[in-house]
Coordinates of C-alpha atoms in Angstrom, one line a residue:
M207 CA 0.0 0.0 0.0
A208 CA 1.3 3.4 -1.0
E209 CA 0.4 6.9 0.0
I210 CA -0.7 9.6 -2.5
K211 CA 0.2 13.0 -1.2
A212 CA -0.4 16.6 -2.2
P213 CA 2.6 18.2 -4.0
V214 CA 5.1 20.1 -1.9
F215 CA 4.0 23.7 -2.0
P216 CA 6.5 26.6 -2.0
E217 CA 6.8 28.7 1.2
S218 CA 4.6 31.4 -0.4
V219 CA 1.7 28.9 -0.7
A220 CA 0.1 27.9 2.6
D221 CA -2.5 25.4 1.4
G222 CA -4.7 24.2 -1.4
T223 CA -8.2 22.9 -2.1
I224 CA -9.2 19.7 -3.8
V225 CA -11.3 20.8 -6.7
E226 CA -11.7 17.6 -8.7
W227 CA -11.2 13.9 -8.3
H228 CA -11.0 12.1 -11.6
V229 CA -11.2 8.6 -10.1
T230 CA -13.3 6.9 -7.4
E231 CA -12.3 4.4 -4.7
G232 CA -11.6 1.0 -6.1
Q233 CA -10.9 2.3 -9.6
Q234 CA -8.0 0.9 -11.6
V235 CA -5.6 3.4 -13.1
N236 CA -2.4 3.4 -15.2
R237 CA 0.8 5.1 -14.3
D238 CA 0.7 8.9 -14.8
D239 CA -3.1 9.0 -15.1
L240 CA -4.6 12.1 -13.7
L241 CA -6.1 11.4 -10.2
A242 CA -6.9 14.8 -8.7
E243 CA -6.6 18.6 -9.1
I244 CA -5.6 20.9 -6.3
E245 CA -6.1 24.6 -6.6
T246 CA -3.8 26.9 -4.7
D247 CA -3.7 30.7 -4.5
K248 CA -1.7 30.7 -7.8
V249 CA -2.2 27.7 -9.9
V250 CA -4.1 24.4 -10.3
L251 CA -1.8 21.4 -9.6
E252 CA -2.3 17.9 -10.9
V253 CA -1.8 14.7 -8.9
V254 CA -1.0 11.7 -11.0
A255 CA -0.9 8.0 -10.4
P256 CA 2.6 6.8 -9.2
D257 CA 2.2 3.4 -10.9
D258 CA -0.4 1.0 -12.4
G259 CA -2.8 0.0 -9.7
V260 CA -5.9 0.8 -7.7
V261 CA -6.9 3.8 -5.7
T262 CA -8.1 2.0 -2.5
R263 CA -9.2 5.0 -0.4
I264 CA -9.8 8.7 -0.9
V265 CA -8.8 10.6 2.2
K266 CA -9.5 14.2 1.2
Q267 CA -12.7 15.0 -0.6
V268 CA -13.7 17.7 -3.0
D269 CA -13.5 21.2 -1.4
D270 CA -11.3 19.9 1.5
T271 CA -8.3 22.0 2.3
V272 CA -5.0 20.2 2.1
L273 CA -1.5 21.2 3.3
S274 CA 1.8 20.7 1.5
D275 CA 2.7 17.0 1.2
E276 CA -0.4 15.9 3.1
L277 CA -2.0 12.5 2.5
I278 CA -5.0 12.7 0.2
A279 CA -5.4 9.1 -0.9
E280 CA -4.1 5.5 -0.6
F281 CA -3.0 3.4 -3.5
E282 CA -2.1 -0.2 -4.2
A283 CA 0.4 -0.8 -7.0
G284 CA -0.2 -3.7 -9.3
A285 CA -3.7 -4.4 -8.0
S286 CA -6.7 -4.6 -10.3
G287 CA -10.1 -3.1 -9.8
A288 CA -12.9 -1.3 -11.7
G289 CA -11.9 0.2 -15.0
A290 CA -12.0 4.0 -15.6
D291 CA -15.1 3.5 -17.7
D292 CA -16.8 1.2 -15.2
S293 CA -17.5 3.7 -12.5
N294 CA -16.8 7.4 -12.2
D295 CA -19.1 8.0 -9.3
S296 CA -19.7 5.4 -6.6
D297 CA -23.1 7.1 -5.8
A298 CA -24.4 6.8 -9.4
P299 CA -27.3 4.4 -9.8
S300 CA -27.0 1.3 -12.0
V301 CA -29.2 0.6 -15.0
N302 CA -30.5 -2.8 -16.1
P303 CA -30.4 -2.8 -19.9
D304 CA -33.3 -5.4 -19.9
Q305 CA -35.7 -3.0 -18.2
P306 CA -37.5 -0.1 -19.9
A307 CA -35.8 3.3 -19.6
A308 CA -38.2 4.6 -17.0
P309 CA -37.3 7.5 -14.7
V310 CA -34.9 6.4 -11.9
Q311 CA -34.3 8.3 -8.6
A312 CA -30.6 8.6 -8.1
K313 CA -28.9 8.3 -4.7
Q314 CA -27.9 11.4 -2.7
A315 CA -24.9 13.1 -4.3
A316 CA -21.6 13.1 -2.5
D317 CA -21.6 16.9 -2.2
G318 CA -24.8 16.8 -0.1
G319 CA -27.0 18.4 -2.8
E320 CA -30.5 17.4 -3.8
P321 CA -31.1 14.0 -5.4
V322 CA -30.7 14.0 -9.1
Q323 CA -33.4 12.6 -11.5
V324 CA -32.1 10.4 -14.2
T325 CA -34.5 9.7 -17.0
D326 CA -32.6 7.4 -19.3
K327 CA -29.4 5.6 -19.8
K328 CA -27.7 8.4 -21.8
E329 CA -28.6 11.0 -19.2
E330 CA -27.4 8.7 -16.4
A331 CA -24.1 8.2 -18.2
D332 CA -23.7 12.0 -18.4
H333 CA -24.4 12.3 -14.7
K334 CA -21.9 9.6 -13.8
D335 CA -19.2 11.4 -15.8
Q336 CA -19.6 14.5 -13.6
S337 CA -17.8 14.8 -10.3
P338 CA -19.7 16.0 -7.2
A339 CA -18.0 19.4 -7.4
V340 CA -19.2 19.8 -11.0
R341 CA -22.8 18.8 -10.1
K342 CA -22.7 21.2 -7.2
A343 CA -21.5 24.1 -9.4
A344 CA -24.1 23.3 -12.0
K345 CA -26.8 23.5 -9.3
E346 CA -25.5 26.8 -8.0
S347 CA -25.1 28.5 -11.4
G348 CA -28.0 27.0 -13.3
V349 CA -25.6 26.1 -16.2
D350 CA -25.8 22.5 -17.6
P351 CA -22.3 21.0 -17.7
K352 CA -23.3 19.4 -21.1
D353 CA -23.2 23.0 -22.5
V354 CA -19.7 23.7 -21.2
E355 CA -16.4 23.1 -23.0
G356 CA -14.4 20.8 -20.8
S357 CA -10.6 21.1 -20.2
G358 CA -10.2 17.8 -18.4
R359 CA -9.1 14.5 -19.7
S360 CA -11.1 13.5 -22.8
G361 CA -13.0 16.8 -22.7
R362 CA -14.3 16.2 -19.2
V363 CA -15.9 19.2 -17.5
T364 CA -14.1 20.2 -14.2
K365 CA -15.0 22.4 -11.3
T366 CA -12.7 25.1 -12.7
D367 CA -14.5 25.0 -16.1
M368 CA -17.8 25.6 -14.2
A369 CA -16.4 28.5 -12.3
S370 CA -15.5 30.3 -15.5
P371 CA -17.4 28.5 -18.2
T372 CA -17.0 28.7 -21.9
L373 CA -20.0 27.4 -23.8
K374 CA -19.8 24.8 -26.6
A375 CA -20.5 26.2 -30.1
D376 CA -23.9 24.4 -30.3
S377 CA -25.1 25.5 -26.8
S378 CA -28.4 27.4 -26.8
I379 CA -27.6 29.4 -23.7
K380 CA -25.3 32.3 -24.7
S381 CA -24.6 35.9 -23.8
D382 CA -23.0 38.6 -26.0
S383 CA -19.6 37.5 -24.8
G384 CA -20.2 33.8 -25.3
R385 CA -20.5 33.3 -21.5
P386 CA -23.5 31.4 -20.1
V387 CA -26.3 33.2 -18.5
A388 CA -28.9 32.0 -16.1
E389 CA -32.2 30.8 -17.7
S390 CA -34.8 33.5 -17.2
T391 CA -37.3 32.8 -14.4
G392 CA -39.0 36.2 -14.7
E393 CA -38.3 39.7 -15.9
R394 CA -35.1 40.0 -13.8
T395 CA -32.5 37.3 -13.3
E396 CA -29.4 36.9 -11.1
K397 CA -26.6 34.3 -11.0
R398 CA -24.6 33.7 -7.9
V399 CA -21.2 32.0 -8.5
P400 CA -18.6 31.5 -5.7
M401 CA -15.3 33.3 -6.2
T402 CA -12.5 31.0 -7.2
R403 CA -9.6 30.7 -4.9
L404 CA -7.4 32.6 -7.4
R405 CA -9.9 35.4 -7.7
K406 CA -10.1 35.7 -3.9
T407 CA -6.3 35.8 -3.7
V408 CA -6.1 38.5 -6.3
A409 CA -8.8 40.5 -4.5
N410 CA -7.0 40.3 -1.2
R411 CA -3.6 41.2 -2.6
L412 CA -5.0 44.2 -4.4
L413 CA -6.8 45.4 -1.3
S414 CA -3.6 44.9 0.8
A415 CA -1.5 46.7 -1.7
S416 CA -3.8 49.8 -1.6
Q417 CA -4.0 49.8 2.2
D418 CA -0.4 48.8 3.2
T419 CA 1.7 50.8 0.8
A420 CA 2.2 54.5 0.1
M421 CA 1.3 54.0 -3.5
L422 CA 1.7 56.9 -5.9
T423 CA 1.6 57.0 -9.7
T424 CA 3.5 59.1 -12.2
F425 CA 2.6 59.4 -15.9
N426 CA 4.4 60.1 -19.2
E427 CA 3.7 59.6 -22.8
V428 CA 5.9 58.0 -25.5
N429 CA 6.0 58.4 -29.2
M430 CA 5.7 54.9 -30.6
K431 CA 6.5 55.8 -34.2
P432 CA 10.2 54.9 -34.1
L433 CA 9.4 51.5 -32.5
M434 CA 6.6 50.9 -35.0
D435 CA 8.8 51.8 -37.9
M436 CA 11.5 49.5 -36.7
R437 CA 9.0 46.7 -36.3
A438 CA 7.5 47.2 -39.7
K439 CA 11.0 47.1 -41.3
Y440 CA 12.4 44.1 -39.6
K441 CA 9.4 41.9 -38.5
D442 CA 9.6 39.5 -41.4
Q443 CA 13.3 39.0 -41.0
F444 CA 13.0 38.7 -37.3
E445 CA 10.3 36.0 -37.5
K446 CA 12.2 34.1 -40.2
R447 CA 15.4 34.1 -38.2
H448 CA 14.0 33.4 -34.7
G449 CA 10.7 31.7 -35.4
V450 CA 8.7 34.1 -33.3
R451 CA 6.8 37.3 -34.1
L452 CA 8.3 40.7 -33.1
G453 CA 6.1 42.5 -30.7
F454 CA 6.3 45.7 -28.6
M455 CA 6.6 43.9 -25.3
S456 CA 10.1 42.6 -25.8
L457 CA 11.5 46.1 -26.2
F458 CA 9.6 47.4 -23.2
V459 CA 11.0 44.5 -21.1
K460 CA 14.5 45.3 -22.3
A461 CA 14.0 49.0 -21.7
A462 CA 12.6 48.4 -18.2
T463 CA 15.6 46.1 -17.5
E464 CA 18.1 48.9 -18.5
A465 CA 16.1 51.4 -16.4
L466 CA 16.2 49.1 -13.4
K467 CA 20.0 48.9 -13.6
R468 CA 20.2 52.6 -13.4
F469 CA 17.7 53.0 -10.5
P470 CA 18.2 50.0 -8.1
A471 CA 15.5 51.2 -5.7
V472 CA 12.9 50.4 -8.3
N473 CA 14.2 46.8 -8.4
A474 CA 14.2 46.5 -4.6
S475 CA 11.6 45.1 -2.2
L476 CA 10.7 45.9 1.4
D477 CA 11.1 43.2 4.0
G478 CA 10.0 44.5 7.4
D479 CA 12.4 47.3 8.2
D480 CA 14.9 46.2 5.6
I481 CA 15.3 47.2 2.0
V482 CA 16.4 44.3 -0.2
Y483 CA 18.2 45.3 -3.3
H484 CA 18.1 42.6 -5.9
G485 CA 21.1 41.9 -8.1
Y486 CA 19.0 40.2 -10.8
Y487 CA 16.2 41.2 -13.0
D488 CA 13.1 39.0 -12.9
I489 CA 10.2 40.8 -14.6
G490 CA 6.6 39.7 -14.3
V491 CA 4.3 40.2 -17.2
A492 CA 0.6 40.3 -16.3
V493 CA -1.5 38.0 -18.4
S494 CA -5.3 37.7 -18.5
S495 CA -6.6 34.1 -18.5
D496 CA -10.0 32.4 -18.0
R497 CA -9.1 31.9 -14.4
G498 CA -8.2 35.5 -13.8
L499 CA -5.1 37.7 -13.8
V500 CA -1.8 35.8 -13.5
V501 CA 1.7 37.2 -13.6
P502 CA 4.3 34.7 -14.9
V503 CA 7.9 35.8 -14.5
L504 CA 10.7 36.2 -17.0
R505 CA 13.9 35.3 -15.3
D506 CA 17.2 37.2 -15.8
T507 CA 15.9 39.5 -18.5
D508 CA 19.3 41.2 -18.6
R509 CA 20.6 38.0 -20.2
M510 CA 17.8 37.6 -22.6
S511 CA 17.6 38.8 -26.2
M512 CA 14.4 40.3 -27.6
A513 CA 13.8 37.0 -29.4
D514 CA 14.2 35.1 -26.1
V515 CA 11.7 37.5 -24.4
E516 CA 9.1 37.1 -27.2
S517 CA 9.4 33.3 -27.2
R518 CA 9.1 33.1 -23.4
I519 CA 6.2 35.4 -23.3
R520 CA 4.4 33.4 -25.9
E521 CA 5.1 30.2 -24.1
L522 CA 4.0 31.5 -20.7
G523 CA 0.9 33.1 -22.2
G524 CA -0.1 29.7 -23.8
L525 CA 0.4 27.9 -20.5
A526 CA -1.7 30.6 -18.7
Q527 CA -4.7 30.1 -21.1
K528 CA -4.6 26.4 -20.5
G529 CA -4.2 26.7 -16.8
K530 CA -0.9 24.9 -16.9
L531 CA 1.4 27.5 -15.3
G532 CA 3.6 26.0 -12.6
L533 CA 4.3 27.6 -9.3
N534 CA 7.9 28.3 -10.3
D535 CA 6.6 30.2 -13.3
M536 CA 4.8 32.7 -11.0
T537 CA 6.8 33.0 -7.9
G538 CA 9.4 35.8 -7.3
G539 CA 9.7 38.7 -9.6
T540 CA 11.3 42.1 -8.9
F541 CA 9.2 44.3 -11.2
T542 CA 6.0 43.9 -13.1
I543 CA 4.7 45.2 -16.5
S544 CA 1.0 45.3 -17.2
N545 CA -0.4 46.0 -20.7
G546 CA -3.9 47.2 -20.4
G547 CA -3.6 48.7 -23.9
V548 CA -4.4 45.3 -25.5
F549 CA -8.0 45.7 -24.1
G550 CA -8.2 49.4 -25.2
S551 CA -7.3 51.1 -21.9
L552 CA -6.2 54.7 -22.5
M553 CA -4.9 55.4 -19.0
S554 CA -4.9 53.7 -15.6
T555 CA -3.1 53.5 -12.3
P556 CA -1.7 49.9 -12.0
I557 CA -1.7 48.5 -8.5
L558 CA 1.5 47.3 -6.9
N559 CA 2.3 43.6 -6.7
P560 CA 3.9 43.3 -3.2
P561 CA 6.6 42.9 -2.1
Q562 CA 7.7 44.6 -5.4
T563 CA 8.0 48.4 -5.2
A564 CA 6.9 49.4 -8.7
I565 CA 4.8 48.4 -11.6
L566 CA 4.8 49.8 -15.2
G567 CA 1.4 50.2 -17.0
M568 CA 1.3 50.3 -20.8
H569 CA -1.8 51.5 -22.6
A570 CA -3.4 51.8 -26.0
I571 CA -1.6 53.5 -28.9
N572 CA -3.7 56.3 -30.4
D573 CA -2.9 58.9 -33.0
R574 CA -2.8 62.4 -31.5
P575 CA -1.8 65.8 -32.6
M576 CA 1.6 66.7 -31.1
A577 CA 3.8 69.8 -31.3
V578 CA 7.1 68.9 -33.0
D579 CA 9.6 71.7 -33.7
G580 CA 6.9 74.3 -33.7
K581 CA 4.6 72.3 -36.0
V582 CA 1.7 70.0 -35.4
E583 CA 2.2 66.4 -36.4
I584 CA -0.1 63.4 -35.9
L585 CA 1.9 60.7 -34.0
P586 CA 1.0 57.3 -32.5
M587 CA 1.2 58.0 -28.8
M588 CA 1.0 55.8 -25.7
Y589 CA 0.5 56.9 -22.1
L590 CA 2.8 55.1 -19.6
A591 CA 2.1 54.9 -15.9
L592 CA 4.5 54.0 -13.1
S593 CA 2.9 53.1 -9.8
Y594 CA 5.5 52.9 -6.9
D595 CA 5.8 52.7 -3.2
H596 CA 6.7 56.2 -2.0
R597 CA 8.2 54.7 1.2
M598 CA 11.1 53.4 -0.8
I599 CA 11.2 55.3 -4.0
D600 CA 11.4 59.1 -4.1
G601 CA 9.4 61.0 -6.7
K602 CA 12.6 62.1 -8.5
E603 CA 13.7 58.5 -9.0
A604 CA 10.3 57.4 -10.2
V605 CA 10.1 60.2 -12.7
Q606 CA 13.6 59.7 -14.0
F607 CA 13.0 55.9 -14.2
L608 CA 9.9 56.5 -16.4
V609 CA 11.7 59.1 -18.5
T610 CA 14.5 56.6 -19.1
I611 CA 12.0 54.0 -20.5
K612 CA 10.5 56.7 -22.7
E613 CA 13.9 57.7 -24.1
L614 CA 14.8 54.1 -24.8
V615 CA 11.5 53.3 -26.5
E616 CA 11.6 56.4 -28.6
D617 CA 15.2 55.7 -29.8
P618 CA 15.6 51.9 -29.8
A619 CA 19.2 52.1 -31.1
M620 CA 20.2 53.3 -27.6
L621 CA 19.6 49.8 -26.3
L622 CA 21.7 48.2 -28.9
L623 CA 24.5 50.7 -28.4
D624 CA 24.3 50.6 -24.6
L625 CA 23.8 54.3 -24.3

């Protein structure tokens, strides 16, 4: 008999929550089959089978809180039991194929919800393929899991899918954004959905940042024409040479890295009464995903080329959309860049990501009339915002830091020439 334990969490992660069991007690599995999913404050972690065998006992149930390396199930290697297709829910009723498909009253669901009516063998099979957490979420939201795109094994719908559902193309329940809406029960409707663990964590961190720091924001604007001209001239050669498209983010990351070298306080963090000056440059790039805002980190950006930055951002963005970011991808970071411009934001005051002391906000590029050498020219302009902790960074340093980024972006050759 072997023990199946939760993964070892980093020090920054206190605990996690079981959000999905993909097996039941007595079910036979193969090595590396997905057994369970554990949601932490940052990511969803997968627990897989250590060998071929049988899950003999499930210790931690859906919605239970688990600690790092805590026992969640027991496993017998080499044993045989029910196949994966034989039973996905020990509480699901059995059907005698020789009997008519009359309505059958299902047993009480494991999540303590109302009994479920099963009307025929197909509906019963659909019900069996849904975990207690999915059935509970369906009851709370009024959204049928059959209408939801599943991200689990073989397209199975998980609790995370139900928390932020994307409807199938043939679903009849749609909103303007493609998100499901509650079926109308009158002239006015409501849908109550519990916050995901990630959303609660983001909310608490943002509230803490606004209350526990002396946050101040300084603004500037940058002429994007030189960068846009450079991109238009070299984008095809760049993609052919490096196999990745040339975007604006890579130059902003490199410009921020150079500015951080010149102003170490912006690359520092506050630890109690101590200021920690980091001798490395790990820049987080905020990414919007179906689960909420996540900030994967680019490590040692001073050693990365623009092609390296573009490749890594593309890789991390893809992992974020699939919910596959690891804890190591999101921990640490000495500075953050957030690009609200991709959603059309003209100007904003980004909120700090503690314990970091500053965050750069990029915004939409818009043509505006600008005075150039006494004449009015129409130029593609972007507003930049730097929010910083005034306890550690003086206003002069913050303004000079932002001006440095502006100068480097408006004259990209300065980065290549190390000026």
